Each structure stands twice: as C-alpha cells, then as structure tokens.
C-alpha cells in the first residue's frame, strides 16, 4: 500500500519464527501476522532487531518480508528493516525491500565502522535519494554504539530525508526534547497530522511516550500481547491516562518473560528473544521456539516461567 | 525536622552560589532557599551534583549544609548529599551532615574504585548502620559509571537499608520496572504512603515519572522555576495530565538554557551549571554566576541566550 | 595454497582500491598485491577492517578476494575476513571464501546482536566445523564492542577450534598474559613452531609484540611501507632490538598520516583509511584514493600533509 | 629530598597496610618501605590507586604519606598521589603533601564531574601554579573515565605544567606515539636526561615500555617482587632484552595472584588489592591483609592460591 497517512499507533516489530533447521517458518509467520492484524495493530515492522534481522541471511530476510507483505495484503503499512553496517550494504537490502513492496524503510546509522555525524547524515541522505521510499531512522545505541542526536534528526526531518524516527535508545529525556522541538504534544495532537512520525521502541514506557506526543509505539512485547498495546494506545488517544497506565503496568509485569534465562549462562538478547518465542509457542501462534545461531535456547524451566507470566497477564489459562 | 512523612513532591537540588573568590556565598544561598520555599517546594536537596558538591572542599560543603538547614528552619525536609569515592570518606560527610541537622542522606555507589554489586550493597548497609538516618541511594551512572540494578535497590529497600532512590540514570524504562515491582502507580497512590520513596532526577520527564507512580522529582531546573515544577506536580496529583504535560513542555523549552556553552569549548557540565547560575543571577536571586574550578565560565553571548530562554518561559520581562 | 606452516611474519590487511564509481578497482588491487609481495611480506589479509570489508557488498567482497588470491598465486597464504553480524551471515562469507581459495578465515565475535561468551564460543565452533579451514579469531573491540577474553581464546585454541588470534584490541597487557599462558616468548621461539598463531594488529607496538613472542603482525600501515615492517620483523627475529625499535619509531611517525582529517569534520576511520589510500595514490600504487560511502574524502590540504609524511619517512622524494 | 634528577626506574605504588580496625598500620608500612628500598627501587609512589588512596580519609592519607616520607628518609624521591574529584579538593591534598615533604605530586583529571579537555588543562595548570612542586599527570581511564590525549600531555609538558606522566591507560600504542613525539627511545636514552618523565603503570608490559623509551615503571606488583622489577629495569637499561623479557614473563605469571577472587562474588579491584596484601602478609612484610571498606576479603582458598603463585615465582619456599 502507499503510505497515505503518517505512521502512528501500535506497530509491532514482528518476530521471525524459525523451523528446527533454522529456516524461516513462513506458515507460522503468516499466522503471527494474522493474529497481530486481528488485534488491530496499525502497522507492522518486519526485519527489526526483534525480528532477528541481523541473524538472517539476505535470502532469509527476503523470505520474511515477502511473507509479511503477502499476509498483510495492504491492510496496514509494512515497514522493512534494512539493517547493515554501511551504505552500500544497506542499499542492497533497501532495493530488495522496495521490490517486495515495503511501504517504508527503517535504517540505523552505520555500525562496526566508526562514523562522524556528518557521515551518518550522508548515509541517510543517500538512502533516501536512492530508494524514493519514506525512510525511518532507527536509533538503537545498544546495538549501533552511537546515538542519533536530536539536532541531526531535526536537520534530516526538515530537509525531507527522514519521514520518522524509531527511538530504541531508552533515553526518554532526549526524546522529549525532540518532541517538544517538533511542536510538542498539543500541537502534534490538535493540528494537522505531523509529517514526521516519532515512534518509541519501549515496551515499558509506551504510556509516557504517548503522553509526550509520540505518534506510535513499536514494542517487541506487542508480538505477545498486541491487544494490550492497542488498548493502551486507544486509552492514551482518548486521554484516559489511568486506564493507559493500568494497561502499561500489566505489560511491564508481562515483560518479565524476557528475563528467564540466567545471566551467567546466556546473553540478554537470547533470553529476551527466546522468551518472546517461547510465549508465542505457548500461545500456539508459532510452531517452534528456536532462535537463530549462535543464540542459546531457554531451558524448560525458563519456558515454564514464561508460561507463568502469560497466565498472570491473563493471556493463558492456569495450567 | 524529623522525617515524619515519606519524601515526596518537588525537591530541588539546590545550587551553590559562589563569590568571586570561589567561596560559598551564604547570603545568596539563604536568599535562594527562601525563594524555593516561597514557591512551595516540598523538600530541598543540598550538596547534590547540581550543587557542585564534588567541586567543594569538606569545609565548604559544611558551610552549604549549615546555611540550607538554617534557612529552611524545619519547614521542609533537607536531604544532604554525601558524595565521595568510598565508604570511609562518605561516612565522614555523613557524620557531618547528621551533626548539622540533615533529615536524610543521599549517597552514590562507590566510584573511581570499581566495585561489585555485593560491595555496593555492603557500602549502603554500612552507611545506614553507622548513621541511623534515612538513606537515599543516588543512581547517576553518568558520573559514577555503574548503574544500580532494580534487584539491588529492591533488596536494600526490603531490608530497611534504603528509604528511597533518587534516579538520575535517565533510564525511565528500568525505573518503570522498579516502580511496578514496588506495587505500581495505583497501589502507591491509593494505598498508605509508601515507605520507600522513588524520586526522579529528570527535568524533562517529570510528568511521565509521576504518571508512573514516582513520589517526587528532583529537577536541577527547579532552582530556576520552582513554581513551574510545583504546578506540574499539583496537576499530576490531581490527575490533570493535559495541564501537567503543558507545564512540562514549557519547562523542556526552558531547559535549553543548559546548552548555551559551545560543545567544542567547554564541558556539558559547565554549560549546564553555568546556565543555571546565569539564570539565577538574571532573576536576581544570587549575586554572582561563577562556577567552581576548573569549570569554564559562559561567555556574555551565552548569558544573553540564557536570558532569552527566561523571557520565553515567562520568568523575565522582555528586555 | 595449503597452510603448510603456522602463520607468522608481516601480513598486511590489504586496502581495497575503489574506482570513482565506488566499484573495486581490480587492476590497482592486483598492483598493490604485487608491491606487497615484492616487499617480502609473509601473508596477506584480504577483507579486513582496513580493507573496508564492512563497506563492501557481498559481490564486491568476492571480487576482492578473487583478485587477491589470483594475484598472490600461492606465493604466501591469503587470509580472508568473513566479517558480519552473526553466524549464518558469516557462514555465507566463509563458504564463498573457501570456494575462492582462501587459506584461512578471520572472523569476529557477533556484533550488533549482544552475545554471551558461551554464544561467542558456539559461533566460532560452528564456523570451524562448517568450513574445515583454519579459523583466526579477530579481536577488535572498537568495532565489535566486546572483548575476547584470554580464557575463551585459550579454550578455543586448545580444542582446535581456533588456529590463531588477530589482536586489534590495543590491550597489550592482556595480550601478554595470553602469550605467557601459551608458553611465553622463549618457548615459542626456541621450541617447535607453535600450532596457535598470535598476530598483533598494532602498527605502533609491533616491536613490543614480537619481543613478547607474537608470531606476526598485521599492520594497516604495512600497505604503505611493507618493506619497513619486513625490516622490523627481520631485526626482531634476529634479536637486534635497537634496529627493530628504530624502524618502529620511523613507522610511528609515518602513522601520523592517519590523522590529517579534522576531528570535527570527519570520522577517525575516514581519516585513517583516507590517509592510507591517499598515500597509496601518491606512491603510484593505486589509481584513485576514494573511500567507500558514507566516508567523507580528505581535503587536498590533508592529502598534501600525507605527502609530507611520506617524504619524511623516506618513501617519497621531496617535492 | 629535592628532585635533583628526572624521575626514572622502578617506582612502586606503595600498598597501604591496614589494621583490623581499618586504620593505617604504620609499623607495617614502615617495614614495607624498608623492603622496597632494600630491593633497590628508584622512587616510591604513595597514595596511588594501589595504595587505596580513594578508600582513605584525609587524615589517613596524611598518616600514610608522613610514614612513607619518614621511612624513606630522602633515599629516593617520594611521589604523593593527590587523587580527588576536582581542583579545590585536589589542592587541599596537594598542600598537605607539600607540607609533609612529598617530592612530586601525582594528579588525575577531574572525575565524577564531566570536564572538557580545556578544563582538564586548567585543572593541571592551577595545581602547578598553586603548589610549586613537580606535577605528574596520572592517566587512568578505568577509574577517571576519560583519557588524557597525547596532544594535551604534550601541550602541558612543553609549557612546564607537567614534569611527567604516569600512564595506567593500558593503551601502549598511544603511549608509543607520545614517546616518539617526545624524541623517541634513542634520543631519550643517549641525549641529556629528558625533562619530562614517562612512567608506565603496567605490570605486564614493563619491558615493552622500556624498549619504547619510557623512563620508569610504576607496577603495583612491584610491592611483592621489587627485586624482580629492578632486575628487569637493569637488564633493559643494559640492552639485555632476552633477560628483561624472561624476567617480565616470570612477573606476568606472578600477576595471576590478582585474579584469585571469583568474578561473580567480588570486584576485580578487591581481588587484585586483596591478592597484593595476601602476598605481602605471606611474605611477612605486613601484619594483616585487610583491604578497606567496602571491598570484600579474599577467601582462605584464594589466599592459598596466592601462596602457590609466590612459590612458583620463587618468592616463597614450597609449603
């Protein structure tokens, strides 16, 4: 679909189900997309960090995007992550994503290579010029090891390079300064729809981001409880902050399912992605909870803990 | 005063006015405390990072605390920062603070020395035992270079070591997890006053922190516009989030006064503290805008910019 | 060629000449390889960080490796970098490299993704099993943002996973501990050739690394002055430390050519790689000094400064 | 003593023995100083990081320095650490140190506070002007969290602010660039004694530092085996690199005594300082192996491991 309205709402970064051979399980992915759309999400972000994009080969990435675009069938915009180290490599992903029908592209600053802000700006400008699709900057310092400054974001928003920001920096204070510089909550909520979309990647402060005027949220946990985030978003849009906050607190508790893997045995990434996939498996939405190499699998004990979190959150009956 | 109620509300980290010889200007400090109290703040935090505590000699620190305690005259609780590298040194500051009448002590984890979480726990436990005063943990990774984990905070809250947390980590997601683990907003707002106080150090997301159930805020910018933060707090307590947010957005714009010093010429600390003091000088609350060595002073051009921010925020008439 | 002897000596990480369209200039690359071999280097490392591997598409990487292997014609071992975010992606590069005739593979720990040491170990083990070629671990925390611990390296050396280490950590103390744990200089120099090769990536402390018992060096600056590093290596092997040190000091001065780009205008990577390529262009070894997007080019003024460094080092006549 | 010759040689950062009440054990400290002087060290550095300076109160620090100065009785120069957060606080320590007879002062950049290089320069200049004693910059990023750039060091060396550098950055490549910029090994060893002393803090690469032209070494492990480091230094001065390296390798193995405390139970600082003190206790040089609060003590098992390292290094007979 063409991106006829600015991005907003709940846009889950879609998990990538794998089969026991490590290949993309397109049937499970199609089913997951269906569940998310049924829950009323406003967009889908394929091939993000939660989607294990950097663990997938180029061929696997294309399979994922094609599956998501097909399953979505134009009902909501599909954003495609084009995550790679530098411009030429990102551009290859971007061209594939355009060919497969992505409505917008989501790119980080270069990584591995160490780049200057002026080089980061050149990177985004080149991507925008070469693809012609709306471009979203993905700020995720925990992975990229540099932070996109508000000054840079504003410059690239004002000259039309960027159509939006996905903020996964966890730095809500800096995000607030950007939102205020872009007009602030009142201007963004009462004027014409803003041309530049601000999306928060935080599962834990979605209510606060919306209170601050963010247009949408991109929560990994939205794979597991899309209905909860849609309720949170609707309450926030209606100005019902007690309800939004109550929903957020339930989701914060549910987020504990990302922490069941022991810290001395596996990475926090494996624990979180393993937790998401174990939950999706327990919900019956995907067939297999495997994560991509070299991530280690959760133990059965950890999976049982994930199940208890789902039950506490009301997503699974008590066993 | 004895700390008869849990800490809450607006608790500015009081700036330390200096004279042109670098000594504490007690007259200005007394006046500043008076202005803050007149504005209705709920507590005062002397000798925090904003108070340039780590730039002051032990003698100067004592002068500051004595002045603040005297000027406050028991109207609100006075929290005293006891910031130093390790236990024995912090303990010296703590004993002085107790002798001078501080109602609570605010201590960081050890710094310079690299310590294990078990050693950080031992540090806080020793401080608590040796002083007998309510102890607030000060989480400020940008200065201390380690982060207090929610698990550690909860352990020390539950065993009575800590009476509260001042969170200056900027990590609002982790703070949210802690708040939810402590019962969440509804429980904290509707039940009996919580025994463990959660205070946010963010100038920029105070509304979000209060929405999440924080008990109070400790904004450096509260030196300049205490009335604004009190209005924000009152609106939040009344559940009037549009008003709280509008106030917050005005304060976010005012916060630009911390950025007038050029990045290639001075540290961000000098720019921020210099901006605070230039503003206090322009408001007529302190006599001299000097900051402590080796911080560099703001240029006249930067000070003029600070003045424009005050005017825009309605705190100073147009020149 | 089969890797019949353990890796040792001077093994430059070969620069990748580009044409003005950003494509690999195979003629220049062939010429550069010839110059390096003429200078007596003991191996070549294609597709390392100095080779801008993370700036090149998969197709361009294959072109580079094919060109280097062909130009080398088996005279020295060719090591191929297989740098990418995670196991499946690295494995694709590795299979291509094996097909193109690489004698050994050089892989980093996963990046972007955050992995646990146990996952890093699984990553290397999987690569080793799947390719059957000697595998060199590439420790470059400035890019990968994690450090390979000596304990992990030893474990993977002892079980046969790793054939060597390329240490670009800059942490010579930790490298020394590893070398001593592997037997120390005397054992390594007087006993049978060690099965596990330790290669230092430092341009600046090559003499010290060889004094400590390293088997070889992989200096980016070795593209510009391969003869100098070969002289340094020969002096070190002969135990002539005054000569080795004098050579090293000349090379340290020459290394200033990596710093001609202004810090407030471009990244340190662009300045260093731009300096290497400007020098190769001035030496007449490559046709064009362009670096890959989004790196910014050196100014003419910076290039002139590079020329002066070459003249001072005796590599170019005075203009 | 007046500092009549440039600093050079082996200058151990003296450990601070404590009694079971956490007070300075002056008898043990006097005995330790005696052992170090008997071993032929060329200077003593009191109140460094190894001396637990940041764990000691001002009063305790004065006791330490007074004891070291008295025990040294002018036989070698005594350097005094004046480590604290900012200028005014450092200046207090500096004045005490001058009054107690320190021959030179060793100061870090400000910490906790975040300062700009121009502010760091102002800090050192103010200290130099106010004290009139030779000032050594202490570069220890692991504690101070900023690195002194070679450009800054050179500027402050050339204008007479600094008399030397103690480099504990672990960044031997950058140190090498500084040494070459200061004239290089040959110039430093064959010309007049250099006015600016470069001292390496590394236990593990002392031979390499001396090969590169450093004037001296400041190894914490020099408390345990001062004779070994003096032998290493003498061999290096004599150009006998095989002997220097063999000595270094023995000391690298001995350094394993810093790692006996389990990583999941205590900080690396506690393990290292606890290991040093356990070794000194086993050697019979100090009475008690306690470290300062909040550091955790080594277990008996760890102490036994320390003993085995001493035996292996030939410092203790087999039990």
Coordinates of C-alpha atoms in Angstrom, one line a residue, chain D residues 197-309:
Chain D
X197 CA 59.4 11.7 32.7
X198 CA 57.2 9.0 31.1
X199 CA 56.3 6.3 33.6
X200 CA 54.3 3.2 32.7
X201 CA 51.8 1.8 35.2
X202 CA 51.7 -1.6 33.6
X203 CA 52.9 -4.7 35.4
X204 CA 52.6 -6.7 32.3
X205 CA 54.5 -4.8 29.6
X206 CA 57.2 -3.1 31.5
X207 CA 59.9 -4.5 29.2
X208 CA 58.0 -3.2 26.2
X209 CA 57.6 0.3 27.8
X210 CA 61.3 0.5 28.5
X211 CA 62.1 -0.7 25.0
X212 CA 59.9 2.1 23.7
X213 CA 61.9 4.7 25.8
X214 CA 59.8 5.0 29.0
X215 CA 61.9 6.4 31.9
X216 CA 60.4 4.2 34.5
X217 CA 57.7 1.8 35.6
X218 CA 55.2 2.0 38.5
X219 CA 54.0 -1.6 38.9
X220 CA 51.6 -2.5 41.7
X221 CA 53.1 -5.9 41.7
X222 CA 56.4 -4.2 42.5
X223 CA 55.2 -4.2 46.1
X224 CA 55.5 -8.0 46.0
X225 CA 58.6 -8.5 43.9
X226 CA 60.6 -5.3 43.8
X227 CA 63.8 -7.2 43.2
X228 CA 62.3 -8.7 40.0
X229 CA 61.3 -5.3 38.6
X230 CA 64.7 -3.8 39.4
X231 CA 66.4 -6.8 37.6
X232 CA 64.0 -6.2 34.7
X233 CA 64.9 -2.5 34.6
X234 CA 68.6 -3.1 34.9
X235 CA 68.5 -5.6 32.1
X236 CA 66.6 -3.2 29.9
X237 CA 69.0 -0.3 30.6
X238 CA 71.8 -2.7 29.7
X239 CA 70.1 -3.6 26.5
X240 CA 69.8 -7.2 27.5
X241 CA 66.3 -7.8 26.2
X242 CA 66.3 -11.6 26.5
X243 CA 66.9 -11.2 30.2
X244 CA 64.4 -8.4 30.6
X245 CA 61.8 -10.4 28.8
X246 CA 62.4 -13.6 30.8
X247 CA 62.0 -11.5 34.0
X248 CA 58.9 -9.9 32.6
X249 CA 57.4 -13.3 31.8
X250 CA 58.0 -14.6 35.3
X251 CA 56.3 -11.5 36.7
X252 CA 53.4 -11.9 34.3
X253 CA 52.8 -15.4 35.8
X254 CA 53.1 -14.0 39.3
X255 CA 50.4 -11.4 38.3
X256 CA 47.9 -14.2 38.3
X257 CA 47.7 -13.7 42.1
X258 CA 45.5 -10.7 41.4
X259 CA 42.8 -13.0 39.9
X260 CA 42.1 -15.4 42.7
X261 CA 38.8 -13.8 43.9
X262 CA 35.8 -15.2 42.0
X263 CA 34.3 -12.8 39.4
X264 CA 30.8 -13.4 40.5
X265 CA 31.5 -12.7 44.1
X266 CA 33.8 -9.6 44.3
X267 CA 35.1 -6.8 42.2
X268 CA 38.3 -7.1 40.2
X269 CA 39.7 -4.3 42.4
X270 CA 39.1 -6.3 45.6
X271 CA 40.6 -9.4 44.0
X272 CA 43.8 -7.5 42.9
X273 CA 44.3 -5.5 46.1
X274 CA 43.4 -8.4 48.2
X275 CA 45.9 -10.5 46.3
X276 CA 48.7 -8.0 46.8
X277 CA 48.0 -7.8 50.5
X278 CA 47.7 -11.5 51.0
X279 CA 51.0 -11.9 49.3
X280 CA 52.6 -9.2 51.5
X281 CA 51.2 -11.0 54.5
X282 CA 52.5 -14.4 53.4
X283 CA 55.9 -12.8 52.8
X284 CA 55.8 -11.5 56.3
X285 CA 56.1 -7.8 55.3
X286 CA 52.7 -6.7 56.7
X287 CA 50.7 -7.8 59.6
X288 CA 47.2 -8.0 58.3
X289 CA 45.8 -8.5 54.8
X290 CA 42.6 -6.5 55.3
X291 CA 41.5 -4.1 52.5
X292 CA 39.4 -1.0 53.0
X293 CA 35.6 -0.9 53.1
X294 CA 33.5 -1.8 51.1
X295 CA 35.9 -4.2 49.5
X296 CA 35.2 -7.9 50.3
X297 CA 38.0 -10.1 51.7
X298 CA 39.6 -13.0 49.8
X299 CA 38.6 -16.4 51.0
X300 CA 41.2 -18.7 52.6
X301 CA 41.1 -20.7 49.4
X302 CA 42.1 -17.7 47.4
X303 CA 44.8 -16.9 49.8
X304 CA 46.2 -20.4 49.4
X305 CA 46.2 -19.8 45.6
X306 CA 48.1 -16.6 46.1
X307 CA 50.7 -18.6 48.1
X308 CA 51.1 -21.0 45.3
X309 CA 51.8 -18.2 42.9

